[in-house]
Short mmCIF file of C-alpha atoms and ligand atoms in Angstrom, two decimals:
data_model
loop_
_atom_site.label_atom_id
_atom_site.label_comp_id
_atom_site.label_asym_id
_atom_site.label_seq_id
_atom_site.Cartn_x
_atom_site.Cartn_y
_atom_site.Cartn_z
CA MET A 477 20.18 -4.73 -10.78
CA ARG A 478 21.23 -1.20 -10.08
CA GLY A 479 21.97 -0.03 -6.63
CA ARG A 480 21.21 3.66 -6.43
CA PHE A 481 19.83 3.88 -2.96
CA GLY A 482 22.29 6.41 -1.59
CA LEU A 483 20.56 9.50 -2.89
CA GLY A 484 17.17 8.19 -2.00
CA ALA A 485 18.25 7.78 1.59
CA ALA A 486 19.35 11.37 1.77
CA LEU A 487 16.07 12.59 0.39
CA ALA A 488 13.67 10.35 2.18
CA VAL A 489 11.99 12.46 4.79
CA SER A 490 10.56 10.64 7.68
CA ALA A 491 6.85 10.06 7.74
CA CYS A 492 6.70 12.65 10.51
CA ALA A 493 7.53 15.48 8.15
CA LEU A 494 4.39 14.76 6.21
CA VAL A 495 1.94 13.78 8.81
CA VAL A 496 -0.89 15.62 10.35
CA ALA A 497 -0.61 14.19 13.78
CA ALA A 498 0.63 10.66 13.99
CA CYS A 499 4.26 11.05 14.96
CA GLY A 500 6.11 11.77 18.09
CA GLY A 501 3.56 11.47 20.81
CA SER A 502 3.03 8.58 23.07
CA SER A 503 -0.14 7.37 24.54
CA SER A 504 -1.31 8.83 27.79
CA SER A 505 -3.77 6.07 28.25
CA SER A 506 -3.73 2.83 30.03
CA SER A 507 -5.37 0.06 28.14
CA SER A 508 -7.55 -2.49 29.69
CA SER A 509 -7.38 -6.03 28.49
CA GLY A 510 -10.29 -8.31 28.03
CA GLY A 511 -12.06 -7.05 24.97
CA GLY A 512 -14.70 -4.82 26.44
CA GLY A 513 -12.57 -2.18 28.09
CA GLY A 514 -12.04 1.23 26.63
CA SER A 515 -8.81 2.97 25.82
CA SER A 516 -7.99 6.54 25.19
CA SER A 517 -4.95 7.61 23.29
CA SER A 518 -3.50 10.82 22.06
CA SER A 519 -0.63 12.01 19.98
CA GLY A 520 0.15 15.41 18.60
CA GLY A 521 -3.24 16.62 19.73
CA VAL A 522 -5.17 13.72 18.20
CA THR A 523 -7.06 11.54 20.60
CA VAL A 524 -9.02 8.37 20.06
CA THR A 525 -11.04 7.49 23.12
CA GLY A 526 -13.17 4.55 24.10
CA ALA A 527 -11.76 2.00 21.67
CA LYS A 528 -12.19 -1.68 22.44
CA VAL A 529 -8.83 -3.19 23.38
CA ILE A 530 -7.74 -6.64 22.24
CA ASP A 531 -6.78 -9.23 24.82
CA PRO A 532 -3.66 -10.93 23.43
CA SER A 533 -4.39 -14.17 25.26
CA SER A 534 -7.83 -14.41 23.63
CA MET A 535 -6.25 -16.00 20.56
CA ASN A 536 -4.98 -19.01 22.47
CA SER A 537 -8.29 -20.82 22.68
CA PRO A 538 -11.04 -18.69 21.15
CA PRO A 539 -14.56 -20.05 20.72
CA LYS A 540 -14.82 -22.43 17.74
CA GLY A 541 -16.37 -20.98 14.61
CA THR A 542 -15.99 -19.22 11.29
CA ILE A 543 -14.82 -15.69 10.66
CA HIS A 544 -14.67 -13.65 7.47
CA TYR A 545 -11.55 -12.05 6.10
CA CYS A 546 -12.15 -9.26 3.56
CA GLN A 547 -9.55 -8.02 1.13
CA GLY A 548 -9.24 -6.59 -2.37
CA LYS A 549 -9.60 -8.78 -5.45
CA ASP A 550 -7.30 -11.78 -5.10
CA THR A 551 -5.59 -11.39 -8.47
CA THR A 552 -2.48 -13.34 -7.41
CA GLY A 553 -4.07 -16.16 -5.42
CA ALA A 554 -2.23 -15.11 -2.25
CA GLY A 555 -5.50 -14.41 -0.42
CA LYS A 556 -6.86 -17.87 -1.12
CA ALA A 557 -3.54 -19.40 -0.14
CA VAL A 558 -3.24 -17.70 3.24
CA VAL A 559 -6.79 -18.63 4.17
CA SER A 560 -6.28 -22.21 3.06
CA GLU A 561 -3.00 -22.52 5.02
CA PHE A 562 -4.76 -21.26 8.14
CA ASN A 563 -7.73 -23.55 7.64
CA GLN A 564 -5.53 -26.60 7.14
CA LYS A 565 -3.61 -25.82 10.27
CA TYR A 566 -6.61 -25.21 12.51
CA ALA A 567 -9.50 -27.24 11.02
CA ALA A 568 -9.12 -29.95 13.62
CA GLN A 569 -9.61 -27.36 16.35
CA GLY A 570 -12.83 -26.09 14.74
CA TYR A 571 -11.51 -22.81 13.33
CA LYS A 572 -12.30 -21.58 9.86
CA VAL A 573 -11.70 -18.41 7.86
CA VAL A 574 -13.70 -17.51 4.75
CA LEU A 575 -12.30 -15.10 2.19
CA THR A 576 -14.48 -12.26 0.91
CA GLU A 577 -13.06 -10.46 -2.11
CA PHE A 578 -13.71 -6.78 -2.68
CA PRO A 579 -12.95 -4.96 -5.97
CA ALA A 580 -9.38 -4.39 -7.18
CA SER A 581 -9.54 -0.63 -6.63
CA ALA A 582 -8.27 0.54 -3.25
CA ASP A 583 -10.96 3.23 -3.16
CA GLN A 584 -13.70 0.68 -3.67
CA GLN A 585 -12.29 -1.61 -0.98
CA ARG A 586 -12.46 1.30 1.42
CA ALA A 587 -16.04 2.09 0.38
CA GLN A 588 -17.11 -1.55 0.88
CA PHE A 589 -15.60 -1.70 4.35
CA ILE A 590 -17.08 1.65 5.38
CA GLN A 591 -20.55 0.58 4.26
CA ARG A 592 -20.34 -2.48 6.48
CA GLN A 593 -18.93 -0.64 9.49
CA GLN A 594 -21.59 2.05 9.24
CA ALA A 595 -24.20 -0.71 9.33
CA LYS A 596 -22.35 -2.19 12.37
CA SER A 597 -22.14 -5.43 10.40
CA ASN A 598 -19.73 -8.25 11.19
CA ASP A 599 -19.25 -9.14 7.49
CA CYS A 600 -15.54 -8.46 7.86
CA ASP A 601 -14.12 -9.76 11.15
CA VAL A 602 -10.66 -9.06 9.76
CA PHE A 603 -10.05 -6.55 6.99
CA SER A 604 -6.92 -6.15 4.92
CA SER A 605 -6.68 -2.41 5.42
CA ASP A 606 -4.49 -0.28 3.19
CA VAL A 607 -1.76 1.49 5.16
CA ILE A 608 -3.38 4.86 4.47
CA TRP A 609 -6.66 4.15 6.24
CA THR A 610 -5.44 3.63 9.80
CA ALA A 611 -6.07 7.22 10.89
CA GLU A 612 -9.55 7.37 9.41
CA PHE A 613 -10.77 3.97 10.63
CA ALA A 614 -9.29 4.41 14.11
CA SER A 615 -10.87 7.86 14.40
CA GLN A 616 -14.23 6.36 13.46
CA LYS A 617 -13.76 3.77 16.26
CA TRP A 618 -14.22 0.90 13.83
CA LEU A 619 -11.05 -0.96 14.89
CA TYR A 620 -9.84 -2.83 17.91
CA ASP A 621 -6.90 -1.23 19.67
CA MET A 622 -4.24 -3.91 19.18
CA THR A 623 -1.50 -2.27 21.23
CA PRO A 624 -1.16 -5.00 23.89
CA TYR A 625 -0.70 -7.62 21.16
CA VAL A 626 1.75 -5.62 19.03
CA ASN A 627 3.81 -4.60 22.05
CA GLN A 628 4.56 -8.25 22.79
CA SER A 629 6.95 -8.46 19.83
CA ARG A 630 7.42 -5.04 18.32
CA THR A 631 11.05 -5.52 17.27
CA LYS A 632 10.38 -8.39 14.89
CA TYR A 633 8.60 -6.02 12.49
CA ILE A 634 10.30 -3.79 9.97
CA PRO A 635 9.81 -0.27 11.41
CA ALA A 636 8.18 1.35 8.33
CA PRO A 637 5.22 -1.05 7.99
CA LEU A 638 4.77 -1.09 11.76
CA GLU A 639 4.52 2.71 11.77
CA THR A 640 1.62 2.55 9.29
CA VAL A 641 -0.59 0.87 11.87
CA HIS A 642 0.37 3.38 14.58
CA TYR A 643 -1.91 6.33 15.14
CA ALA A 644 -2.63 8.57 18.11
CA GLY A 645 -0.12 6.59 20.15
CA LYS A 646 -1.76 3.20 19.60
CA TYR A 647 -1.46 0.24 17.23
CA TRP A 648 -4.70 -0.41 15.36
CA GLY A 649 -3.82 -3.64 13.56
CA VAL A 650 -1.08 -6.10 12.72
CA PRO A 651 1.19 -5.47 9.70
CA GLU A 652 0.32 -8.00 6.98
CA THR A 653 2.25 -7.03 3.84
CA SER A 654 4.35 -4.02 3.07
CA ASP A 655 4.77 -2.66 -0.44
CA ALA A 656 7.10 -0.74 -2.71
CA ALA A 657 7.09 -0.14 -6.43
CA PHE A 658 9.84 -0.86 -8.94
CA LEU A 659 10.68 -0.12 -12.52
CA PHE A 660 10.15 -3.32 -14.50
CA TYR A 661 12.27 -3.54 -17.63
CA ARG A 662 12.79 -6.08 -20.39
CA THR A 663 16.05 -7.98 -20.10
CA ASP A 664 15.59 -9.38 -23.62
CA LYS A 665 15.73 -5.89 -25.09
CA GLY A 666 19.32 -5.63 -23.95
CA THR A 667 19.21 -2.22 -22.31
CA ALA A 668 20.15 -1.32 -18.75
CA PRO A 669 17.38 0.39 -16.78
CA PRO A 670 17.70 4.17 -17.23
CA ALA A 671 18.93 6.23 -14.29
CA THR A 672 16.37 9.05 -14.50
CA TRP A 673 12.63 9.27 -15.07
CA GLN A 674 13.36 11.54 -18.01
CA ALA A 675 15.58 8.85 -19.57
CA VAL A 676 12.95 6.18 -18.85
CA TYR A 677 10.40 8.19 -20.82
CA GLN A 678 12.88 8.76 -23.67
CA GLN A 679 13.81 5.07 -23.84
CA ALA A 680 10.19 4.02 -23.53
CA ALA A 681 9.31 5.93 -26.70
CA LYS A 682 11.72 3.64 -28.57
CA GLN A 683 10.85 0.40 -26.75
CA GLY A 684 7.10 0.06 -26.95
CA GLY A 685 6.26 2.41 -24.09
CA ILE A 686 5.85 2.49 -20.32
CA VAL A 687 2.68 1.39 -18.57
CA TYR A 688 1.58 2.41 -15.08
CA GLN A 689 -1.52 3.07 -13.00
CA GLY A 690 -3.09 6.26 -14.37
CA ALA A 691 -6.80 5.73 -13.63
CA PRO A 692 -8.42 8.17 -11.21
CA TYR A 693 -7.96 6.19 -7.94
CA GLU A 694 -5.46 5.71 -5.12
CA GLY A 695 -2.91 4.02 -7.36
CA LEU A 696 -2.46 7.18 -9.40
CA THR A 697 -1.77 9.20 -6.27
CA CYS A 698 1.10 6.79 -5.58
CA ASP A 699 2.38 6.81 -9.16
CA PHE A 700 2.29 10.59 -9.30
CA LEU A 701 3.86 11.17 -5.87
CA GLU A 702 6.79 8.94 -6.78
CA LEU A 703 7.71 11.50 -9.43
CA GLY A 704 6.45 14.53 -7.53
CA PHE A 705 8.40 13.72 -4.34
CA ALA A 706 11.48 12.82 -6.41
CA ALA A 707 11.26 16.21 -8.11
CA GLY A 708 11.18 17.86 -4.66
CA GLY A 709 7.40 18.30 -4.34
CA GLN A 710 5.32 17.88 -1.19
CA VAL A 711 1.67 17.34 -0.34
CA LEU A 712 1.33 19.15 2.99
CA ASP A 713 3.50 21.77 4.66
CA SER A 714 5.45 20.98 7.81
CA SER A 715 2.50 21.85 10.07
CA GLY A 716 0.47 19.19 8.28
CA LYS A 717 -2.43 21.62 8.25
CA LYS A 718 -1.96 23.30 4.90
CA SER A 719 -1.40 22.15 1.36
CA ALA A 720 2.08 22.55 -0.08
CA PHE A 721 1.05 20.77 -3.25
CA ASN A 722 1.07 23.75 -5.60
CA SER A 723 4.79 23.90 -6.39
CA PRO A 724 6.96 24.10 -9.51
CA ALA A 725 8.36 20.65 -8.62
CA ASN A 726 4.93 18.99 -8.71
CA VAL A 727 4.04 20.82 -11.95
CA LYS A 728 7.31 19.63 -13.50
CA ALA A 729 6.63 16.01 -12.50
CA LEU A 730 3.12 16.14 -13.95
CA GLN A 731 4.38 17.80 -17.12
CA LEU A 732 6.75 14.86 -17.68
CA MET A 733 3.89 12.39 -17.36
CA VAL A 734 1.59 14.44 -19.60
CA ASP A 735 4.29 14.84 -22.26
CA GLY A 736 4.88 11.10 -22.06
CA ILE A 737 1.33 10.41 -23.14
CA LYS A 738 1.39 13.17 -25.79
CA ASN A 739 4.55 11.91 -27.43
CA GLY A 740 3.72 8.23 -27.23
CA SER A 741 6.12 7.17 -24.44
CA ALA A 742 3.05 5.91 -22.59
CA PRO A 743 -0.19 4.74 -24.19
CA LYS A 744 -3.17 7.01 -23.61
CA ALA A 745 -4.93 3.96 -22.18
CA VAL A 746 -2.87 4.28 -18.97
CA THR A 747 -5.42 6.92 -17.92
CA THR A 748 -7.79 3.98 -17.33
CA TYR A 749 -5.32 1.49 -15.86
CA MET A 750 -5.33 0.16 -12.33
CA GLU A 751 -2.94 -2.64 -11.32
CA PRO A 752 -4.71 -5.52 -13.14
CA GLN A 753 -4.89 -3.65 -16.47
CA THR A 754 -1.24 -2.66 -16.09
CA ASP A 755 -0.33 -6.34 -15.69
CA GLN A 756 -2.44 -7.26 -18.70
CA ALA A 757 -0.65 -4.70 -20.84
CA TRP A 758 2.79 -5.73 -19.59
CA THR A 759 2.26 -9.45 -20.03
CA SER A 760 1.10 -8.84 -23.63
CA GLY A 761 4.79 -8.32 -24.37
CA LYS A 762 4.25 -5.02 -26.13
CA TYR A 763 5.83 -2.66 -23.62
CA GLY A 764 9.41 -1.90 -22.62
CA TYR A 765 8.77 -0.64 -19.08
CA MET A 766 6.24 -0.90 -16.32
CA ARG A 767 5.83 0.82 -12.97
CA ASN A 768 4.22 -1.59 -10.57
CA TRP A 769 4.33 -2.91 -7.02
CA THR A 770 6.56 -5.82 -6.07
CA TYR A 771 3.76 -8.43 -6.36
CA ALA A 772 3.92 -8.13 -10.18
CA TYR A 773 7.39 -9.71 -10.21
CA ALA A 774 5.92 -13.13 -9.43
CA ALA A 775 2.41 -12.57 -10.81
CA ASP A 776 3.50 -11.53 -14.29
CA GLN A 777 5.48 -14.73 -14.84
CA THR A 778 2.32 -16.79 -14.62
CA GLY A 779 -0.52 -17.78 -16.93
CA GLY A 780 -0.21 -16.81 -20.55
CA SER A 781 2.41 -14.14 -19.85
CA LYS A 782 4.46 -13.32 -22.92
CA VAL A 783 7.19 -11.75 -20.81
CA LYS A 784 7.91 -14.80 -18.68
CA GLY A 785 11.64 -14.87 -17.89
CA LYS A 786 12.16 -11.70 -19.91
CA TYR A 787 12.14 -8.98 -17.28
CA ALA A 788 13.86 -7.75 -14.16
CA VAL A 789 13.15 -4.98 -11.68
CA ALA A 790 15.16 -1.92 -10.75
CA PRO A 791 14.68 0.66 -7.99
CA LEU A 792 12.66 3.68 -9.14
CA PRO A 793 14.90 6.18 -10.94
CA THR A 794 15.97 9.71 -10.04
CA PHE A 795 14.17 12.83 -11.21
CA GLU A 796 16.74 14.69 -13.29
CA GLY A 797 18.39 17.46 -11.30
CA ALA A 798 16.58 16.44 -8.13
CA GLY A 799 16.25 13.18 -6.17
CA LYS A 800 14.42 9.90 -6.04
CA ALA A 801 11.50 8.70 -3.99
CA GLY A 802 9.28 5.70 -3.46
CA ILE A 803 5.88 5.51 -1.81
CA LEU A 804 5.28 3.10 1.05
CA GLY A 805 2.35 0.81 0.34
CA GLY A 806 1.00 -2.23 2.06
CA HIS A 807 -1.82 -3.65 4.13
CA ASN A 808 -2.56 -4.34 7.77
CA SER A 809 -4.87 -6.91 9.33
CA VAL A 810 -7.34 -4.84 11.29
CA ILE A 811 -10.05 -6.31 13.51
CA SER A 812 -13.54 -4.89 13.32
CA VAL A 813 -15.13 -3.86 16.59
CA TYR A 814 -18.26 -5.64 15.33
CA THR A 815 -16.67 -9.10 15.22
CA LYS A 816 -18.30 -11.64 17.48
CA ASN A 817 -15.07 -13.60 17.84
CA PRO A 818 -12.15 -11.21 18.44
CA GLY A 819 -9.99 -14.08 19.69
CA LEU A 820 -10.30 -16.00 16.42
CA ALA A 821 -9.84 -12.79 14.43
CA LEU A 822 -6.60 -12.19 16.32
CA LYS A 823 -5.49 -15.78 15.78
CA TYR A 824 -5.87 -15.24 12.03
CA ALA A 825 -4.18 -11.82 12.04
CA ASP A 826 -1.35 -13.39 14.04
CA PHE A 827 -1.03 -16.16 11.44
CA THR A 828 -0.79 -13.71 8.52
CA ALA A 829 2.14 -12.05 10.32
CA SER A 830 3.85 -15.35 11.18
CA PRO A 831 7.30 -16.26 9.83
CA GLU A 832 5.68 -19.29 8.21
CA TRP A 833 3.23 -17.29 6.06
CA GLN A 834 5.53 -14.31 5.51
CA LYS A 835 8.09 -16.61 3.88
CA ILE A 836 5.53 -18.11 1.48
CA SER A 837 4.12 -14.68 0.73
CA LEU A 838 7.51 -13.24 -0.27
CA GLU A 839 8.97 -16.37 -1.89
CA LYS A 840 5.93 -17.34 -3.95
CA TYR A 841 3.98 -14.09 -4.39
CA SER A 842 6.84 -11.54 -4.18
CA SER A 843 4.88 -9.63 -1.56
CA ALA A 844 6.99 -7.47 0.73
CA ALA A 845 7.33 -9.29 4.05
CA ILE A 846 6.81 -7.26 7.23
CA LEU A 847 9.28 -9.26 9.31
CA ASN A 848 12.99 -8.49 9.32
CA ALA A 849 13.96 -12.15 9.45
CA THR A 850 12.12 -13.23 6.30
CA TYR A 851 14.57 -11.35 4.07
CA ASP A 852 17.50 -13.41 5.39
CA ASP A 853 15.92 -16.72 4.42
CA ALA A 854 17.96 -18.61 1.80
CA GLY A 855 14.91 -19.79 -0.16
CA VAL A 856 13.58 -16.24 -0.29
CA LYS A 857 16.89 -14.84 -1.54
CA LYS A 858 16.96 -17.42 -4.29
CA ALA A 859 13.38 -16.88 -5.47
CA ILE A 860 13.45 -13.09 -5.18
CA PRO A 861 16.82 -11.84 -6.43
CA TYR A 862 16.00 -8.28 -5.37
CA ALA A 863 14.92 -9.20 -1.82
CA ALA A 864 17.62 -7.06 -0.19
CA GLU A 865 16.71 -4.07 -2.36
CA LEU A 866 13.05 -4.58 -1.55
CA LYS A 867 13.74 -4.40 2.17
CA GLN A 868 15.87 -1.32 1.64
CA ALA A 869 13.13 0.29 -0.45
CA LEU A 870 10.65 -0.11 2.41
CA GLY A 871 12.99 1.71 4.77
CA GLN A 872 13.46 4.59 2.35
CA ALA A 873 9.93 4.94 1.02
CA LYS A 874 7.89 7.96 1.97
CA ALA A 875 4.57 7.68 3.71
CA ARG A 876 1.53 9.28 2.21
CA PRO A 877 0.10 11.99 4.50
CA VAL A 878 -1.40 10.55 7.68
CA SER A 879 -4.79 12.12 8.24
CA PRO A 880 -8.38 11.13 8.94
CA VAL A 881 -9.21 13.00 5.70
CA TYR A 882 -6.44 11.36 3.69
CA PRO A 883 -8.93 9.82 1.21
CA GLN A 884 -10.18 13.33 0.31
CA ILE A 885 -6.61 14.61 -0.01
CA SER A 886 -5.78 11.70 -2.31
CA GLN A 887 -8.93 12.18 -4.34
CA ALA A 888 -7.93 15.81 -4.97
CA ILE A 889 -4.58 14.55 -6.27
CA TYR A 890 -5.70 11.66 -8.45
CA LYS A 891 -8.72 13.34 -10.02
CA ASN A 892 -6.79 16.41 -11.09
CA VAL A 893 -3.69 14.48 -12.15
CA ASN A 894 -5.92 12.22 -14.23
CA ASP A 895 -7.57 15.29 -15.80
CA ALA A 896 -4.14 16.51 -16.88
CA LEU A 897 -3.08 13.08 -18.20
CA ALA A 898 -6.27 12.87 -20.23
CA GLY A 899 -5.69 16.35 -21.66
CA ARG A 900 -8.60 17.99 -19.84
CA ALA A 901 -6.43 20.40 -17.84
CA SER A 902 -2.94 21.84 -18.04
CA PRO A 903 -0.44 20.49 -15.48
CA ALA A 904 -0.24 23.90 -13.75
CA ASP A 905 -4.04 24.25 -13.49
CA ALA A 906 -4.45 20.65 -12.32
CA ILE A 907 -1.86 21.02 -9.55
CA LYS A 908 -3.36 24.31 -8.38
CA LYS A 909 -6.90 22.91 -8.33
CA ALA A 910 -5.73 19.84 -6.41
CA SER A 911 -4.00 22.07 -3.89
CA ASP A 912 -7.15 24.15 -3.32
CA GLN A 913 -9.18 20.98 -2.84
CA ILE A 914 -6.61 19.61 -0.37
CA ASN A 915 -7.01 22.79 1.68
CA SER A 916 -10.80 22.38 1.62
CA ALA A 917 -10.46 18.78 2.80
CA LEU A 918 -8.13 19.83 5.63
CA SER A 919 -10.56 22.50 6.79
CA THR A 920 -13.26 19.91 7.44
CA PHE A 921 -11.75 18.47 10.61
C1 GLC B 487 -1.02 -1.27 -3.41
C2 GLC B 487 -0.40 -0.69 -2.15
C3 GLC B 487 -1.36 0.23 -1.45
C4 GLC B 487 -1.84 1.29 -2.41
C5 GLC B 487 -2.50 0.64 -3.62
C6 GLC B 487 -2.91 1.66 -4.65
O1 GLC B 487 -2.00 -2.19 -3.08
O2 GLC B 487 0.00 -1.71 -1.29
O3 GLC B 487 -0.78 0.81 -0.32
O4 GLC B 487 -2.71 2.20 -1.80
O5 GLC B 487 -1.61 -0.27 -4.21
O6 GLC B 487 -3.50 1.08 -5.76
#
């Protein structure tokens, strides 16, 4: 393992530098407890009024029954496991959770949830909401205000994942898993992980290639911004109201990725890869490097993997002549305002954030725990040799812009970046077009 976190720390700007409105302010509202009461909250000029507020004590003895938990495709089995642990624990008391799986693509998960919320359906009592959707869903008044619950034990959470559920001065869910990406490299090929992205691409050309998520969806926004931010690029300016995306740094980062495909450092097929296809490619044994989230460390040892026991992970490298950057990922348990059993929904959300489940989730599924204490567990340290680096990566990772129109901002990035990767646009044109589209998205609210 390398330890090159020093530079990253210096470069990591706080989420506040990138956000539209989510930092700094505190709520001016008082929240009523009891489920039906309304709350109003504001921060940096953004206000969410009239939200239903969770009653923390409602989880102690909620009405018996079944609730549905919706999440993305359960490719690792972690979703089935958490539901089954909960059901075993509470079956005798008459509580049951059923898992509903949405597609693997983050964008499609969002679309599925939105469809249900627009129909005021209770299909998803609890939703595993990507960290980037808090602002949008809270603004739409689709989520319970969970502030009274979160405030009961705020310090047990790692600050970065907790911040992702914070918007307009309120907490809109419970952190469930955090996320950070790593450079996966083959230990059996006998080379140390390169120190720069440029060197990774050079090495990859000689070692079968690098695979990553290059399909036009949220994952590509993350993969691109890791290089773009490291090169010194930004998405929004400091006001959060204007695009700062069209910069030489972002063009340089995209050029490196485009050249990588042109010269065979990355297969052209990456332009169609999301996480599952990336894992498939990596576990075929053909490739020397992979960019993927922490879950792949455990997942890619399983099944018919040809790289079992043959890889390790390293922190993401530096961009030559500039810095390094990671993107903060992860998911929060949010409770739909259309649930008929908010108490049971909270009981389940509370379980997913419990020390008991967080340990299993990190130890067995290499998912980034959201509790400080989990990383000190001896079993965890043994199973996940990079546990300390993972925790450090979460603290240093940059947030994606916080905005109710974030999905449109991201779409502008991933569509145009994908066009460049596929050879349909030059890096300079793609970055400029994305920037113009980001400005259009920002002008709509
Ligand atoms: C991972 C991350 C999430 C991100 C997604 C993109 O699931 O946790 O935050 O948006 O990947 O594919």
